[in-house]
């Protein structure tokens, strides 16, 4: 993981060597339906745990600072930026990544289907975050109109500018949900 | 990120003890500001006290006076969409929804939002001097890039703003912050919670380093009809305020019984001028009066070059927000057109 130790810079006292630094802390997470007993160092973010330790590369690192949404996952059903969450603080939680959206038999999630149908991506880098975010949006139930979808999806930046088709895909899923 | 030890206390008393155990201990709530700053080496806590499991801080409860008590760990989303908040304090709901994104609001907590730190570029860049991050090193923002900086209440030591939208609405609503420390509980009116930089810009608030915020209470609701939160920024969503205005009237017939006006993005704390609000007491709200109020609020405002445009922007924003509040047509946080 990216935990490089920068040299002390202006205004910082270098880290005092501490005897009390922890080793790995035990952590239980249910990831995509599978219960995992893990050990992490406290400075590991949920994003780095998923990608570097568990090799779930679907979740992307864009900015690593909460500014792009590429790292969006669902924690206990709620979409959050996994780059700003320390893994230890999510002990006991259920995490769903893009890998966990499809049914066990491989049938794609309706949001994944809709993204394909509406051609809602170009390079695809932002797509796992967009899809997880859109699944969260539908569950939250605060968006109906295209304007509301755009506002509720503002946390997911698409450098390729596939926004129009992303909104169409989500609108489609929302319409099918309400028709149910 | 620096190395640190980690504790997850199970009670507020234990959390207070953990926070007091080292001057370099820090509370971790949603992490959306603290973890970000740790990645930039701006915050380097030796000990993190994860308060997310503390019991009793995730509820929104009735206070018995029609008011609400919001636990420090209630997420920004849960506050904004709570039906009681939407009905009694729509100004607060609107301000929260004007901030950040759905993902961030899901993770961000009430306590963390109040205590988030400035977005000053120099504060974030550990390679530059900054009196807030490293006291005594200077304030490059004063003569540097300062588009987002303060025009009111600045000092020669710091011209940073407090970036929260939620806190601006809470200031207008006169919320009270509840904190727990080694000497017990205390209540801090929001006007006294955040502070001006003066010659100690390293301190954002008057909360003690060994205190934990436990709740925010909102007084008996009076501003649920005539209110607005008007936020102006560099893009329509997912951006901090350049200037924001929380405006609310308690009306009696056609005249103002009480006016509340708080500004965001212009100072080191949500900016209120009680004398300006008093100018509207007993008055039939109209544009001429609003213009005088705006002049009064911005008395003494000072630009630093890059942010000088904020003085005129704030003047117009105050007038527009007061008009929206008077008409009972609050700014939509979805349809970004300003009516
Ligand atoms: C890209 C981006 C855009 C954003 N845009 C906006 C915006 O437009 N408007 C806006 O208002 N905000 C915005 N935010 C900021 C966001 O609202 C804050 O990061 C969030 O509210 C902080 O809450 P938290 O629970 O995550 O706090 P944390 O990051 O956990 O903590 C923040 C600070 O508060 C302290 N703290 C937390 N809880 C307590 C407690 N109970 N007692 C004592 N100390 C405590 C911590 O020690 C830390 O110093 C944005 C953030 C990002 C990353
Ligand atoms: S404005 Fe404040 S936070 Fe920014 S560089 Fe100056 S002292 Fe630091
Ligand atoms: S990687 Fe998390 S928001 Fe960009
Ligand atoms: S598809 Fe390329 S960034 Fe969105």
CSV table of N, CA and C in Angstrom, one decimal, chain A residues 84-147:
chain,number,residue,atom,x,y,z
A,84,UNK,N,-11.2,7.1,1.9
A,84,UNK,CA,-11.1,7.9,3.1
A,84,UNK,C,-11.5,7.1,4.4
A,85,UNK,N,-11.8,5.8,4.2
A,85,UNK,CA,-12.2,5.0,5.4
A,85,UNK,C,-11.0,4.2,5.8
A,86,UNK,N,-10.7,4.2,7.1
A,86,UNK,CA,-9.7,3.3,7.6
A,86,UNK,C,-10.4,1.9,7.8
A,87,UNK,N,-9.7,0.9,7.3
A,87,UNK,CA,-10.3,-0.4,7.3
A,87,UNK,C,-10.7,-0.8,8.7
A,88,UNK,N,-9.8,-0.6,9.7
A,88,UNK,CA,-10.1,-1.0,11.1
A,88,UNK,C,-11.4,-0.4,11.6
A,89,UNK,N,-11.7,0.8,11.2
A,89,UNK,CA,-12.9,1.4,11.7
A,89,UNK,C,-14.2,0.8,11.1
A,90,UNK,N,-14.1,-0.1,10.2
A,90,UNK,CA,-15.2,-0.8,9.6
A,90,UNK,C,-15.4,-2.2,10.1
A,91,UNK,N,-14.7,-2.6,11.2
A,91,UNK,CA,-14.8,-3.9,11.8
A,91,UNK,C,-16.3,-4.3,11.9
A,92,UNK,N,-16.6,-5.5,11.4
A,92,UNK,CA,-17.9,-6.0,11.6
A,92,UNK,C,-18.9,-5.6,10.5
A,93,UNK,N,-18.5,-4.8,9.6
A,93,UNK,CA,-19.4,-4.3,8.5
A,93,UNK,C,-19.5,-5.2,7.3
A,94,UNK,N,-20.5,-5.0,6.5
A,94,UNK,CA,-20.7,-5.7,5.3
A,94,UNK,C,-20.2,-4.8,4.1
A,95,UNK,N,-19.3,-5.3,3.3
A,95,UNK,CA,-18.8,-4.4,2.2
A,95,UNK,C,-19.2,-5.1,0.9
A,96,UNK,N,-19.8,-4.3,0.0
A,96,UNK,CA,-20.1,-4.8,-1.3
A,96,UNK,C,-19.3,-3.9,-2.3
A,97,UNK,N,-18.5,-4.6,-3.1
A,97,UNK,CA,-17.7,-4.0,-4.2
A,97,UNK,C,-18.4,-4.3,-5.5
A,98,UNK,N,-17.9,-3.8,-6.6
A,98,UNK,CA,-18.5,-4.1,-7.9
A,98,UNK,C,-18.4,-5.6,-8.2
A,99,UNK,N,-17.5,-6.3,-7.7
A,99,UNK,CA,-17.4,-7.7,-7.9
A,99,UNK,C,-18.5,-8.5,-7.2
A,100,UNK,N,-19.2,-7.8,-6.3
A,100,UNK,CA,-20.2,-8.5,-5.5
A,100,UNK,C,-21.7,-8.2,-6.0
A,101,UNK,N,-21.8,-7.5,-7.1
A,101,UNK,CA,-23.1,-7.0,-7.5
A,101,UNK,C,-23.9,-8.1,-8.3
A,102,UNK,N,-23.1,-8.8,-9.1
A,102,UNK,CA,-23.8,-9.9,-9.9
A,102,UNK,C,-24.3,-11.0,-9.0
A,103,UNK,N,-25.3,-11.7,-9.5
A,103,UNK,CA,-25.9,-12.8,-8.8
A,103,UNK,C,-24.9,-14.0,-8.8
A,104,UNK,N,-25.0,-14.9,-7.8
A,104,UNK,CA,-24.0,-16.0,-7.7
A,104,UNK,C,-23.9,-16.8,-9.0
A,105,UNK,N,-25.0,-16.8,-9.8
A,105,UNK,CA,-24.9,-17.6,-11.1
A,105,UNK,C,-24.2,-16.7,-12.2
A,106,UNK,N,-23.8,-15.5,-11.9
A,106,UNK,CA,-23.1,-14.7,-12.8
A,106,UNK,C,-24.0,-13.7,-13.6
A,107,UNK,N,-25.3,-13.8,-13.3
A,107,UNK,CA,-26.2,-12.8,-14.0
A,107,UNK,C,-25.9,-11.4,-13.5
A,108,UNK,N,-25.7,-10.5,-14.4
A,108,UNK,CA,-25.4,-9.2,-14.0
A,108,UNK,C,-26.5,-8.5,-13.2
A,109,UNK,N,-26.0,-7.5,-12.3
A,109,UNK,CA,-27.0,-6.7,-11.6
A,109,UNK,C,-27.7,-5.8,-12.6
A,110,UNK,N,-29.0,-5.4,-12.4
A,110,UNK,CA,-29.7,-4.6,-13.4
A,110,UNK,C,-28.9,-3.3,-13.7
A,111,UNK,N,-28.2,-2.8,-12.7
A,111,UNK,CA,-27.4,-1.5,-13.0
A,111,UNK,C,-26.3,-1.8,-14.0
A,112,UNK,N,-25.6,-2.9,-13.8
A,112,UNK,CA,-24.6,-3.3,-14.7
A,112,UNK,C,-25.1,-3.5,-16.1
A,113,UNK,N,-26.3,-4.2,-16.2
A,113,UNK,CA,-27.0,-4.4,-17.5
A,113,UNK,C,-27.3,-3.0,-18.2
A,114,UNK,N,-27.8,-2.1,-17.3
A,114,UNK,CA,-28.2,-0.8,-17.9
A,114,UNK,C,-27.0,0.0,-18.4
A,115,UNK,N,-25.9,-0.1,-17.7
A,115,UNK,CA,-24.7,0.6,-18.1
A,115,UNK,C,-24.2,0.1,-19.5
A,116,UNK,N,-24.3,-1.3,-19.7
A,116,UNK,CA,-23.9,-1.8,-20.9
A,116,UNK,C,-24.9,-1.4,-22.0
A,117,UNK,N,-26.2,-1.5,-21.7
A,117,UNK,CA,-27.2,-1.2,-22.7
A,117,UNK,C,-27.1,0.3,-23.1
A,118,UNK,N,-26.8,1.2,-22.2
A,118,UNK,CA,-26.8,2.6,-22.5
A,118,UNK,C,-25.4,3.1,-22.9
A,119,UNK,N,-24.4,2.2,-23.0
A,119,UNK,CA,-23.1,2.6,-23.3
A,119,UNK,C,-22.6,3.7,-22.4
A,120,UNK,N,-22.7,3.4,-21.1
A,120,UNK,CA,-22.5,4.5,-20.1
A,120,UNK,C,-21.0,4.5,-19.6
A,121,UNK,N,-20.1,4.2,-20.5
A,121,UNK,CA,-18.7,4.4,-20.2
A,121,UNK,C,-17.8,4.4,-21.5
A,122,UNK,N,-16.6,5.0,-21.3
A,122,UNK,CA,-15.7,4.9,-22.4
A,122,UNK,C,-14.5,4.1,-22.0
A,123,UNK,N,-13.5,4.7,-21.2
A,123,UNK,CA,-12.4,3.9,-20.7
A,123,UNK,C,-12.7,2.9,-19.7
A,124,UNK,N,-13.8,3.2,-18.9
A,124,UNK,CA,-14.2,2.3,-17.8
A,124,UNK,C,-13.6,2.4,-16.5
A,125,UNK,N,-12.7,3.4,-16.4
A,125,UNK,CA,-12.0,3.5,-15.1
A,125,UNK,C,-12.9,3.9,-13.9
A,126,UNK,N,-13.8,4.9,-14.2
A,126,UNK,CA,-14.7,5.4,-13.2
A,126,UNK,C,-15.9,4.4,-13.0
A,127,UNK,N,-16.1,3.5,-13.9
A,127,UNK,CA,-17.3,2.7,-14.0
A,127,UNK,C,-17.7,1.9,-12.7
A,128,UNK,N,-16.7,1.1,-12.1
A,128,UNK,CA,-17.1,0.4,-10.9
A,128,UNK,C,-17.6,1.4,-9.8
A,129,UNK,N,-17.0,2.5,-9.7
A,129,UNK,CA,-17.5,3.5,-8.7
A,129,UNK,C,-18.8,4.1,-9.1
A,130,UNK,N,-19.0,4.3,-10.4
A,130,UNK,CA,-20.3,4.9,-10.8
A,130,UNK,C,-21.4,3.9,-10.5
A,131,UNK,N,-21.1,2.6,-10.8
A,131,UNK,CA,-22.2,1.6,-10.7
A,131,UNK,C,-22.5,1.4,-9.2
A,132,UNK,N,-21.5,1.3,-8.4
A,132,UNK,CA,-21.7,1.1,-6.9
A,132,UNK,C,-22.5,2.3,-6.4
A,133,UNK,N,-22.1,3.5,-6.9
A,133,UNK,CA,-22.8,4.7,-6.4
A,133,UNK,C,-24.2,4.7,-6.9
A,134,UNK,N,-24.4,4.3,-8.1
A,134,UNK,CA,-25.8,4.3,-8.7
A,134,UNK,C,-26.7,3.3,-7.9
A,135,UNK,N,-26.1,2.2,-7.5
A,135,UNK,CA,-26.9,1.2,-6.7
A,135,UNK,C,-27.2,1.8,-5.4
A,136,UNK,N,-26.3,2.5,-4.8
A,136,UNK,CA,-26.6,3.2,-3.5
A,136,UNK,C,-27.7,4.3,-3.7
A,137,UNK,N,-27.6,5.0,-4.8
A,137,UNK,CA,-28.6,6.0,-5.1
A,137,UNK,C,-30.0,5.4,-5.2
A,138,UNK,N,-30.1,4.3,-5.9
A,138,UNK,CA,-31.5,3.7,-6.0
A,138,UNK,C,-32.0,3.3,-4.6
A,139,UNK,N,-31.1,2.7,-3.8
A,139,UNK,CA,-31.5,2.3,-2.5
A,139,UNK,C,-31.9,3.4,-1.6
A,140,UNK,N,-31.2,4.6,-1.8
A,140,UNK,CA,-31.5,5.7,-0.9
A,140,UNK,C,-32.9,6.3,-1.3
A,141,UNK,N,-33.2,6.3,-2.5
A,141,UNK,CA,-34.6,6.7,-2.9
A,141,UNK,C,-34.8,8.2,-2.9
A,142,UNK,N,-33.7,9.0,-3.0
A,142,UNK,CA,-33.9,10.5,-3.0
A,142,UNK,C,-33.9,11.1,-4.4
A,143,UNK,N,-33.7,10.3,-5.5
A,143,UNK,CA,-33.6,10.8,-6.8
A,143,UNK,C,-34.6,10.2,-7.7
A,144,UNK,N,-35.3,11.0,-8.5
A,144,UNK,CA,-36.3,10.6,-9.5
A,144,UNK,C,-36.0,11.2,-10.8
A,145,UNK,N,-35.9,12.5,-10.8
A,145,UNK,CA,-35.7,13.2,-12.1
A,145,UNK,C,-34.2,13.2,-12.6
A,146,UNK,N,-34.0,13.4,-13.8
A,146,UNK,CA,-32.6,13.5,-14.3
A,146,UNK,C,-31.8,14.6,-13.5
A,147,UNK,N,-32.3,15.7,-13.2
A,147,UNK,CA,-31.6,16.7,-12.4
A,147,UNK,C,-31.2,16.1,-11.0
